[in-house]
Coordinates of C-alpha atoms in Angstrom, one line a residue:
X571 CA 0.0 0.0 0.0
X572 CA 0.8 3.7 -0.6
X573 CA 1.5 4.6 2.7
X574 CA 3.3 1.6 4.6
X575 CA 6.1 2.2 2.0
X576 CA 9.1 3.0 3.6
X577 CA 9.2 6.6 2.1
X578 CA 5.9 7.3 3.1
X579 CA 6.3 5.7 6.4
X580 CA 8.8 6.8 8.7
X581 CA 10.2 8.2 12.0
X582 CA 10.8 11.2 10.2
X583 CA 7.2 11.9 8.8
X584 CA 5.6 10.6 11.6
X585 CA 7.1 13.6 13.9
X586 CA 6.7 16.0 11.4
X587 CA 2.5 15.4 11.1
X588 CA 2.6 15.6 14.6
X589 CA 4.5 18.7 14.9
X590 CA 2.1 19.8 12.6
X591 CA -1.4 17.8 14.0
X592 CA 0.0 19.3 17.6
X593 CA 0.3 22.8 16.8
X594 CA -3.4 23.1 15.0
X595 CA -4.9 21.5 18.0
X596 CA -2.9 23.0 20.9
X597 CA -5.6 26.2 20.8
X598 CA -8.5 23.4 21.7
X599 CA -6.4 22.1 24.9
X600 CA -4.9 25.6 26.2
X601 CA -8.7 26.6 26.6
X602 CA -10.0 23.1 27.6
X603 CA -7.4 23.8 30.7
X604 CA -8.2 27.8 30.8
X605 CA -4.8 28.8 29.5
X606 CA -5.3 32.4 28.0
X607 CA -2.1 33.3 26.5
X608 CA -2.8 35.4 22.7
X609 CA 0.8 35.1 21.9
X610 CA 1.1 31.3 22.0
X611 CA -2.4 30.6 20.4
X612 CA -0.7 33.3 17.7
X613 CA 2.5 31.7 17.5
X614 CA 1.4 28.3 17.5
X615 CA -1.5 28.9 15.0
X616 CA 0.3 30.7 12.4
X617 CA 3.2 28.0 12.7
X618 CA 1.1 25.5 11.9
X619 CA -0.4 26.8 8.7
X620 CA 3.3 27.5 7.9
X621 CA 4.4 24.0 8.4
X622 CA 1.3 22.6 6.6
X623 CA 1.4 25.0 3.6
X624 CA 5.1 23.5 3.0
X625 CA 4.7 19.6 4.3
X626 CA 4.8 16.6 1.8
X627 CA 1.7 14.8 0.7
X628 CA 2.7 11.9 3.2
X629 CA 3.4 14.6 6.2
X630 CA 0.0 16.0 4.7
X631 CA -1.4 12.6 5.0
X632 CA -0.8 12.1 9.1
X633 CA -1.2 15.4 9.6
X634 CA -4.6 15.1 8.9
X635 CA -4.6 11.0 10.4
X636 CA -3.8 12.6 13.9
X637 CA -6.1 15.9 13.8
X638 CA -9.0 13.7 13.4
X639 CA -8.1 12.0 16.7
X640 CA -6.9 15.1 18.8
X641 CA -10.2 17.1 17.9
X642 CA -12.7 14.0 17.1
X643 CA -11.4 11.3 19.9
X644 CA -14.4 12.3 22.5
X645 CA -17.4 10.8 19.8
X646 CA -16.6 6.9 20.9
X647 CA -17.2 8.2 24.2
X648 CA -21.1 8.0 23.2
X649 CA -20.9 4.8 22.2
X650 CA -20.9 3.3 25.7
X651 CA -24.2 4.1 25.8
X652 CA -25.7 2.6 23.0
X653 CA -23.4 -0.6 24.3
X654 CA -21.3 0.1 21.0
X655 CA -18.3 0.3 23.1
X656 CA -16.0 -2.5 21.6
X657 CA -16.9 0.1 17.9
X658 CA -14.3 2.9 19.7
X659 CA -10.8 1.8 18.0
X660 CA -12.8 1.2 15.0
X661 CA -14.6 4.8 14.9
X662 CA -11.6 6.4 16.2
X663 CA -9.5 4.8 13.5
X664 CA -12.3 5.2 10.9
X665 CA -12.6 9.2 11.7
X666 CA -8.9 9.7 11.8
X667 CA -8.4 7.6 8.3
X668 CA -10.9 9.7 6.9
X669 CA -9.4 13.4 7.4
X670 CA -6.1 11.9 6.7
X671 CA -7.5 11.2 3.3
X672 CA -9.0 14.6 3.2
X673 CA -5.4 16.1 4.4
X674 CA -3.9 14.3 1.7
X675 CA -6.3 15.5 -1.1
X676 CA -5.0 19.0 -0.1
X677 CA -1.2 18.0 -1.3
X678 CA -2.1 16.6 -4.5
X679 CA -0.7 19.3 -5.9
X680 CA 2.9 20.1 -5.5
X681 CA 2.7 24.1 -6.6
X682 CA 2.0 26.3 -3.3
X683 CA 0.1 28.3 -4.7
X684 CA -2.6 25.5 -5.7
X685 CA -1.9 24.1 -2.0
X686 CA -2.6 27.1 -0.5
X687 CA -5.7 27.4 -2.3
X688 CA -7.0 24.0 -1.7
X689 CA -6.3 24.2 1.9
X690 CA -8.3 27.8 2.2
X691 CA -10.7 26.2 0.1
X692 CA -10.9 23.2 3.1
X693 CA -12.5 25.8 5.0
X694 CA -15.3 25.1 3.6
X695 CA -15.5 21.1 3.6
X696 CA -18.1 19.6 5.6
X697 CA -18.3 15.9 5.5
X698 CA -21.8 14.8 5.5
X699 CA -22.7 18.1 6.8
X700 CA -20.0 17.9 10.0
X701 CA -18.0 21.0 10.0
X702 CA -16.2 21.4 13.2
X703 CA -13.0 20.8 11.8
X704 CA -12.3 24.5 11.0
X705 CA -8.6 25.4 10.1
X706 CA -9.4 29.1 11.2
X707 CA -10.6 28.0 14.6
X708 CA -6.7 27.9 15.5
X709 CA -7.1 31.4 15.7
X710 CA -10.2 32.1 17.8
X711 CA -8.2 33.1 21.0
X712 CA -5.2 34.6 19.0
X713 CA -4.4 38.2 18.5
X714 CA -5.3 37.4 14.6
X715 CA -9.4 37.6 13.4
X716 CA -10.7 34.4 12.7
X717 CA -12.4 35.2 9.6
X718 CA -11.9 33.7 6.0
X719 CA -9.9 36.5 5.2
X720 CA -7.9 36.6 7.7
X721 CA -6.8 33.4 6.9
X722 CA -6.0 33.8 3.3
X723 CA -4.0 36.6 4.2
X724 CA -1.8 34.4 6.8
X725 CA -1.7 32.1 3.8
X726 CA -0.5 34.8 1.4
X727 CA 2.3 35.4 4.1
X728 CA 3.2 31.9 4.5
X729 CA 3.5 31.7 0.9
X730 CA 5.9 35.1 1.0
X731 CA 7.7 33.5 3.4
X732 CA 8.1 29.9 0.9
X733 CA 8.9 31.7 -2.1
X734 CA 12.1 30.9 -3.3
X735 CA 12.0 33.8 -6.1
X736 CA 10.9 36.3 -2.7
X737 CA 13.9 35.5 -0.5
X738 CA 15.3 39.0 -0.4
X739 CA 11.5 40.1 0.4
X740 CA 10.6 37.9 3.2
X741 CA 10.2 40.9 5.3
X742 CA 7.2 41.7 3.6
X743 CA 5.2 39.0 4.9
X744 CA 4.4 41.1 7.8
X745 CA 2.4 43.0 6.1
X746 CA -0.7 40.9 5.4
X747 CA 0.2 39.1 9.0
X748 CA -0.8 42.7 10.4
X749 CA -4.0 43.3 8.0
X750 CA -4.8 39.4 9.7
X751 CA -4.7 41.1 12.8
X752 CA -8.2 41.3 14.8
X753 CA -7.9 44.5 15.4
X754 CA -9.6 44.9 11.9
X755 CA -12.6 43.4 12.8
X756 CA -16.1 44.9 12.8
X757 CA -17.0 45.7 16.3
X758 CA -20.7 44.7 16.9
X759 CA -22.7 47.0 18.8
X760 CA -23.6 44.8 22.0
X761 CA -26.6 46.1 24.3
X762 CA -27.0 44.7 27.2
X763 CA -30.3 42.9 27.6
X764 CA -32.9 44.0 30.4
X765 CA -34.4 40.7 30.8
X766 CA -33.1 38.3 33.4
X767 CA -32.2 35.0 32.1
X768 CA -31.9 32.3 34.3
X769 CA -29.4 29.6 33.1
X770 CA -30.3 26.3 34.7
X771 CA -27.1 24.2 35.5
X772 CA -27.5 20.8 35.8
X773 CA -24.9 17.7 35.7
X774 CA -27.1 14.5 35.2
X775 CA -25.0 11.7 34.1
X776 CA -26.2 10.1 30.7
X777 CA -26.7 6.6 31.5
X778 CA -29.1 8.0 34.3
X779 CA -31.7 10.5 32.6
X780 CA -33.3 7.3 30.4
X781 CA -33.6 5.2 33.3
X782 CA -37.3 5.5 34.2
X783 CA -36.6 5.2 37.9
X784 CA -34.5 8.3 38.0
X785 CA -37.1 10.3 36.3
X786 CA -39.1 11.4 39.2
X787 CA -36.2 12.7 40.8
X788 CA -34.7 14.5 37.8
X789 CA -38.3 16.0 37.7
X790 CA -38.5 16.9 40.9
X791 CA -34.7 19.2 40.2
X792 CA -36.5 20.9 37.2
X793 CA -39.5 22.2 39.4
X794 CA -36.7 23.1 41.9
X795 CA -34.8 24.8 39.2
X796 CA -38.2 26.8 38.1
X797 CA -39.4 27.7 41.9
X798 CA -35.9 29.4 41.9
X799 CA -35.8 31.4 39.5
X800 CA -39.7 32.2 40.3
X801 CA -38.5 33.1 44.0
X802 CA -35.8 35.3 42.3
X803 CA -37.7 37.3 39.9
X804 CA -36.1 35.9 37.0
X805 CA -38.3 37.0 33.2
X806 CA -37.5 33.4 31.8
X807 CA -35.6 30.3 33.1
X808 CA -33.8 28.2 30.9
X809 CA -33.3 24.4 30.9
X810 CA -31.2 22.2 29.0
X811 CA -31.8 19.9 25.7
X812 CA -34.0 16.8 26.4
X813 CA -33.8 17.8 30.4
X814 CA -37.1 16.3 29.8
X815 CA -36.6 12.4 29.1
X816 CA -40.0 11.5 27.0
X817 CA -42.2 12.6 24.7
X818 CA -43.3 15.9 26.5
X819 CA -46.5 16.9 24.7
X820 CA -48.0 13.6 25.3
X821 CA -47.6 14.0 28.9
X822 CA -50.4 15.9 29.8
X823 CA -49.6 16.0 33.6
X824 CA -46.1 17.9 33.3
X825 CA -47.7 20.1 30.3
X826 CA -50.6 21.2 32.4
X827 CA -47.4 22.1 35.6
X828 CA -45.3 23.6 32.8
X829 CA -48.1 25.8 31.5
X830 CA -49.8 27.3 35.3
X831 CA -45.8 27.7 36.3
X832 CA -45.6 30.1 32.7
X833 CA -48.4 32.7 34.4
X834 CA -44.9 33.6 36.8
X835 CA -41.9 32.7 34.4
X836 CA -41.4 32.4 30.5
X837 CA -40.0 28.6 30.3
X838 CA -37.8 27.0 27.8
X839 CA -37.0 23.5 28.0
X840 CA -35.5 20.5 25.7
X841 CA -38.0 17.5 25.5
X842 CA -38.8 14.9 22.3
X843 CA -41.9 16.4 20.3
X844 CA -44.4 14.0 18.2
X845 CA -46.6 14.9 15.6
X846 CA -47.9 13.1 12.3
X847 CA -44.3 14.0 10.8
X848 CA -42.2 12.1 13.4
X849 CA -40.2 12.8 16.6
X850 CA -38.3 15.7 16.8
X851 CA -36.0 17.2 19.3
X852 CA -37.3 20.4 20.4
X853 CA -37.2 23.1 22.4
X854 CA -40.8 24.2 24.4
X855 CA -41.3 27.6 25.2
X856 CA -44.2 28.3 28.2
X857 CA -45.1 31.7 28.2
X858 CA -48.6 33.0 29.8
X859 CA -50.3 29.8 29.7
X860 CA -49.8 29.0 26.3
X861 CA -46.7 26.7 24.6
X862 CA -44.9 27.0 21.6
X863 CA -42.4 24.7 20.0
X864 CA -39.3 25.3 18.3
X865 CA -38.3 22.0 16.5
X866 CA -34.2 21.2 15.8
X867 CA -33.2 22.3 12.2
X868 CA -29.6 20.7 11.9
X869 CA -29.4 16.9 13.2
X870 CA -26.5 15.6 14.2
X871 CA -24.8 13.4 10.9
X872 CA -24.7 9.6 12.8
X873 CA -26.2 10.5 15.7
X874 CA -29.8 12.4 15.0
X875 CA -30.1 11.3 11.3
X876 CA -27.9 9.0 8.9
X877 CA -26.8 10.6 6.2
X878 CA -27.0 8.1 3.2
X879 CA -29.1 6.3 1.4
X880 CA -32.2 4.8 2.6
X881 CA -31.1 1.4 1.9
X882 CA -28.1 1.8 4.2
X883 CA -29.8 4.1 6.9
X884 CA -32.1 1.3 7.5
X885 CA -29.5 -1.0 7.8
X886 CA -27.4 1.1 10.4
X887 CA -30.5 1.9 12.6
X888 CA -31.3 -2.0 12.3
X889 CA -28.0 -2.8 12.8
X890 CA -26.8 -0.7 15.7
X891 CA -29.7 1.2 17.1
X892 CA -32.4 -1.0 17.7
X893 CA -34.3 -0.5 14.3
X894 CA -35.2 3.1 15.8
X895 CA -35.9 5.9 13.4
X896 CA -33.9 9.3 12.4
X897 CA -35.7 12.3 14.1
X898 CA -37.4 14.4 12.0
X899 CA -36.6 17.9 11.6
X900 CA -37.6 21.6 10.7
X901 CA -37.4 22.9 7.6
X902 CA -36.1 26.9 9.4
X903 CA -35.2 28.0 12.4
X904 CA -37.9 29.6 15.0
X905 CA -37.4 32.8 17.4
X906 CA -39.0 32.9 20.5
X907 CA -40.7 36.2 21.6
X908 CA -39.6 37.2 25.3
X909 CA -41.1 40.4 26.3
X910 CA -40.1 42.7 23.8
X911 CA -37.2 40.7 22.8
X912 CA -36.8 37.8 19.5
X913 CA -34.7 34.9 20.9
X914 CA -33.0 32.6 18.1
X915 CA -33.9 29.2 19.8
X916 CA -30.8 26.5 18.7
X917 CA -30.5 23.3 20.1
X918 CA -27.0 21.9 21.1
X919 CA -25.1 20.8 17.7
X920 CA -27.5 23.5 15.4
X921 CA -25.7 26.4 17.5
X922 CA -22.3 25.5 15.8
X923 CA -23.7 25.7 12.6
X924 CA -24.5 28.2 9.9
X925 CA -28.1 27.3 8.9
X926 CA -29.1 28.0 12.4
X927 CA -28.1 31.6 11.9
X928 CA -29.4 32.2 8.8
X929 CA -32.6 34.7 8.1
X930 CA -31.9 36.4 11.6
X931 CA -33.6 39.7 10.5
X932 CA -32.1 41.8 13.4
X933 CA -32.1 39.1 15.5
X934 CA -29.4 40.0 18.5
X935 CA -29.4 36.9 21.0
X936 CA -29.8 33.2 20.8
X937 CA -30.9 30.5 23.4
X938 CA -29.2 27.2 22.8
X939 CA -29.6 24.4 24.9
X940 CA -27.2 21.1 24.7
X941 CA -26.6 17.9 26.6
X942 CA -23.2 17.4 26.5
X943 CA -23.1 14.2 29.3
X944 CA -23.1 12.5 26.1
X945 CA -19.6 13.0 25.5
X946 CA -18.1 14.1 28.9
X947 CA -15.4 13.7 30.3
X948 CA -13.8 15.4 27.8
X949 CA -12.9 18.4 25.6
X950 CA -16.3 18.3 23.6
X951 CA -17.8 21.0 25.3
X952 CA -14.5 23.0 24.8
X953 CA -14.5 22.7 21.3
X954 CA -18.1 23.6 21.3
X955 CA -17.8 26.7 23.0
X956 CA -14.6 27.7 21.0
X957 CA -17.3 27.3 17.6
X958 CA -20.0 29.3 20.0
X959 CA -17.3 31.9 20.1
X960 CA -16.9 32.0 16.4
X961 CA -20.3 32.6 15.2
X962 CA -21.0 34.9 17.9
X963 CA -17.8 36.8 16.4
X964 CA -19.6 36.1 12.7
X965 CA -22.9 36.7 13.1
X966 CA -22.7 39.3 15.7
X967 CA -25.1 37.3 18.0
X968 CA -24.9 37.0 21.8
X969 CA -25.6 33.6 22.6
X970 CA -26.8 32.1 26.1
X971 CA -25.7 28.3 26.2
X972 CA -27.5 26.2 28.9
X973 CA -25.8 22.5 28.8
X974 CA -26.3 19.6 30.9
X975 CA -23.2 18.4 31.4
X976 CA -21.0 20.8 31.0
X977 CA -20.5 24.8 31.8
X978 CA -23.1 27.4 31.2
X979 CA -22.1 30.2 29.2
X980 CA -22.9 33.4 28.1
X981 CA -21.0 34.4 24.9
X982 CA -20.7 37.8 23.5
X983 CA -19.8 38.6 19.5
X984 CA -16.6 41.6 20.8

């Protein structure tokens, strides 16, 4: 095979892709330990590109082999509770395999120039819809924008920088480094909202909340949760996805609760929804007596819905998860209407993706709720709140993040 030739597969390469695979992942693990140093994330960031722009197909190759497992390793940790756990080396393997291939697509060509363009143009690549992997991410807590410009410009410097024919102008690479700087971005104005959001923190382990026998417990926190923020003259409290663990509008007993409870607070809270179109994970808003239900717009590729081919999603849900059905989901996004204010509802992996923030109309803040004990412990939620950070940036959006699981957060776009 290609790759287990000795050229192709050595000591040598093998550091070099991790040089490389360590430096574009280092931002991820500085903030999964709270390690806020601009320089290094600058440093390290812009080294990286540097040393990717100008590595061989093979370095390109396990560059890409080892990126998959130090951003991607946390999705076997799910599998333990579908009792998949023996398919971890194999998805772990499978994932990395998969954006080494990608990795190595970007060094087909040997010009820079067409290198540099096909890895900008990897910005954009979103395997079945999954785009987490983000090159410009690197540079989310650097002292350089994060924006698709800014990363063709350190591109254009790299390339300065690799140019044989520019040796005696090297210096000039500075130049679009400091035009890549963020102190060219667009400031957003920010105000301040008047309305007092309560974010509901709860740490519910995962193989507990489907266990029927915990359910009257976990509901009895909720209500807890709700009295709060009642006692504390809160305008809305928030709860996290699925906090809920059934079918919520069929349960006419915690409806009828949830609604008399929305005569003192606005209520949002994750729960399955069923209609004649399917199950759908959704978001319930309780306002006033009266309920309204924002269903999830982006499922998750492999875990919500299965991207292929009927033939072979049947197979996989047969195969692995019980012969259950995708959820079914919304064709747009819906805002929720808290006293004067529109609230873009998102729900957990939608909030780190584009569609969600699409048609805003003036829309200023967004409610997401996620349950991230599916893939704790680990960095999961730190990558997530990295990508929060990014589209708040992009979008100009302040987004409240209530997670099961995991930190709540409130993250603005400057």
């Amino acid at each position: 095979m290609f790759f287990l030739k000795t050229q192709y597969f050595s000591k040598k390469i093998i550091i070099e892709s991790l040089i490389i695979s360590t430096l574009l992942s280092a931002f991820i693990y500085l903030a999964h330990f709270n390690i806020e140093l601009k320089i290094v994330d600058s440093i390290i960031a812009v080294l990286g590109v540097f040393l990717l722009l100008k590595a061989s197909r093979a370095v390109m190759f396990f560059s890409g082999f080892f990126i998959g497992i130090f951003w991607f390793w946390w999705f076997a940790i799910s599998l333990q509770y579908y009792d998949l756990s023996y398919l971890a080396p194999i998805i772990i393997f499978g994932l990395a395999i998969s954006y080494g291939l990608s990795f190595l697509a970007l060094g087909v060509f040997k010009n820079l120039y067409l290198k540099a363009i096909l890895i900008f143009l990897y910005l954009f690549f979103a395997p079945f819809g999954f785009d987490w992997l983000k090159l410009n991410l690197a540079f989310i807590n650097s002292y350089f924008s994060s924006s698709y410009l800014a990363f063709a410009l350190i591109l254009i410097a790299c390339l300065i920088v690799l140019e044989a024919r520019l040796k005696n102008l090297r210096v000039v690479a500075i130049l679009p480094l400091i035009f890549a700087l963020n102190i060219f971005e667009k400031e957003h104005i920010v105000e301040d909202s008047d309305i007092k959001i309560y974010l509901s923190q709860f740490n519910i382990s995962q193989d507990l909340r489907w266990q029927k026998e915990n359910f009257a417990q976990i509901n009895k926190k909720i209500f807890e949760k709700i009295d709060y923020a009642i006692e504390n003259n809160y305008d809305v409290v928030v709860l996290p996805e699925t906090i809920f663990t059934l079918v919520l509008n069929e349960n006419y007993i915690l409806m009828d609760r949830l609604l008399n409870l929305s005569n003192k607070i606005d209520i949002i809270a994750g729960s399955i929804y069923k209609d004649e179109f399917g199950y759908f994970n959704a978001s319930y808003f309780f306002s006033k007596n009266q309920f309204e239900v924002a269903k999830k717009v982006v499922l998750v590729p492999f875990g919500e819905e299965i991207p292929l081919p009927r033939f072979f999603v049947d197979l996989i849900n047969n195969l692995f998860y019980g012969g259950a059905s995708d959820y079914s989901k919304a064709d747009k996004p819906t805002d929720f209407l808290i006293k004067d204010s529109l609230f873009r509802n998102a729900i957990c992996y939608e909030g780190t993706n584009k569609k969600i923030f699409e048609n805003l109309n003036g829309v200023k803040n967004m409610i997401m709720i996620s349950n991230n004990a599916w893939f704790t412990p680990s960095h999961e939620p730190t990558l997530q709140a990295l990508l929060l950070k990014y589209y708040a940036k992009k979008y100009g959006v302040t987004i409240y993040h209530v997670a099961n699981g995991s930190k709540n957060m409130v993250i603005k776009p400057n």
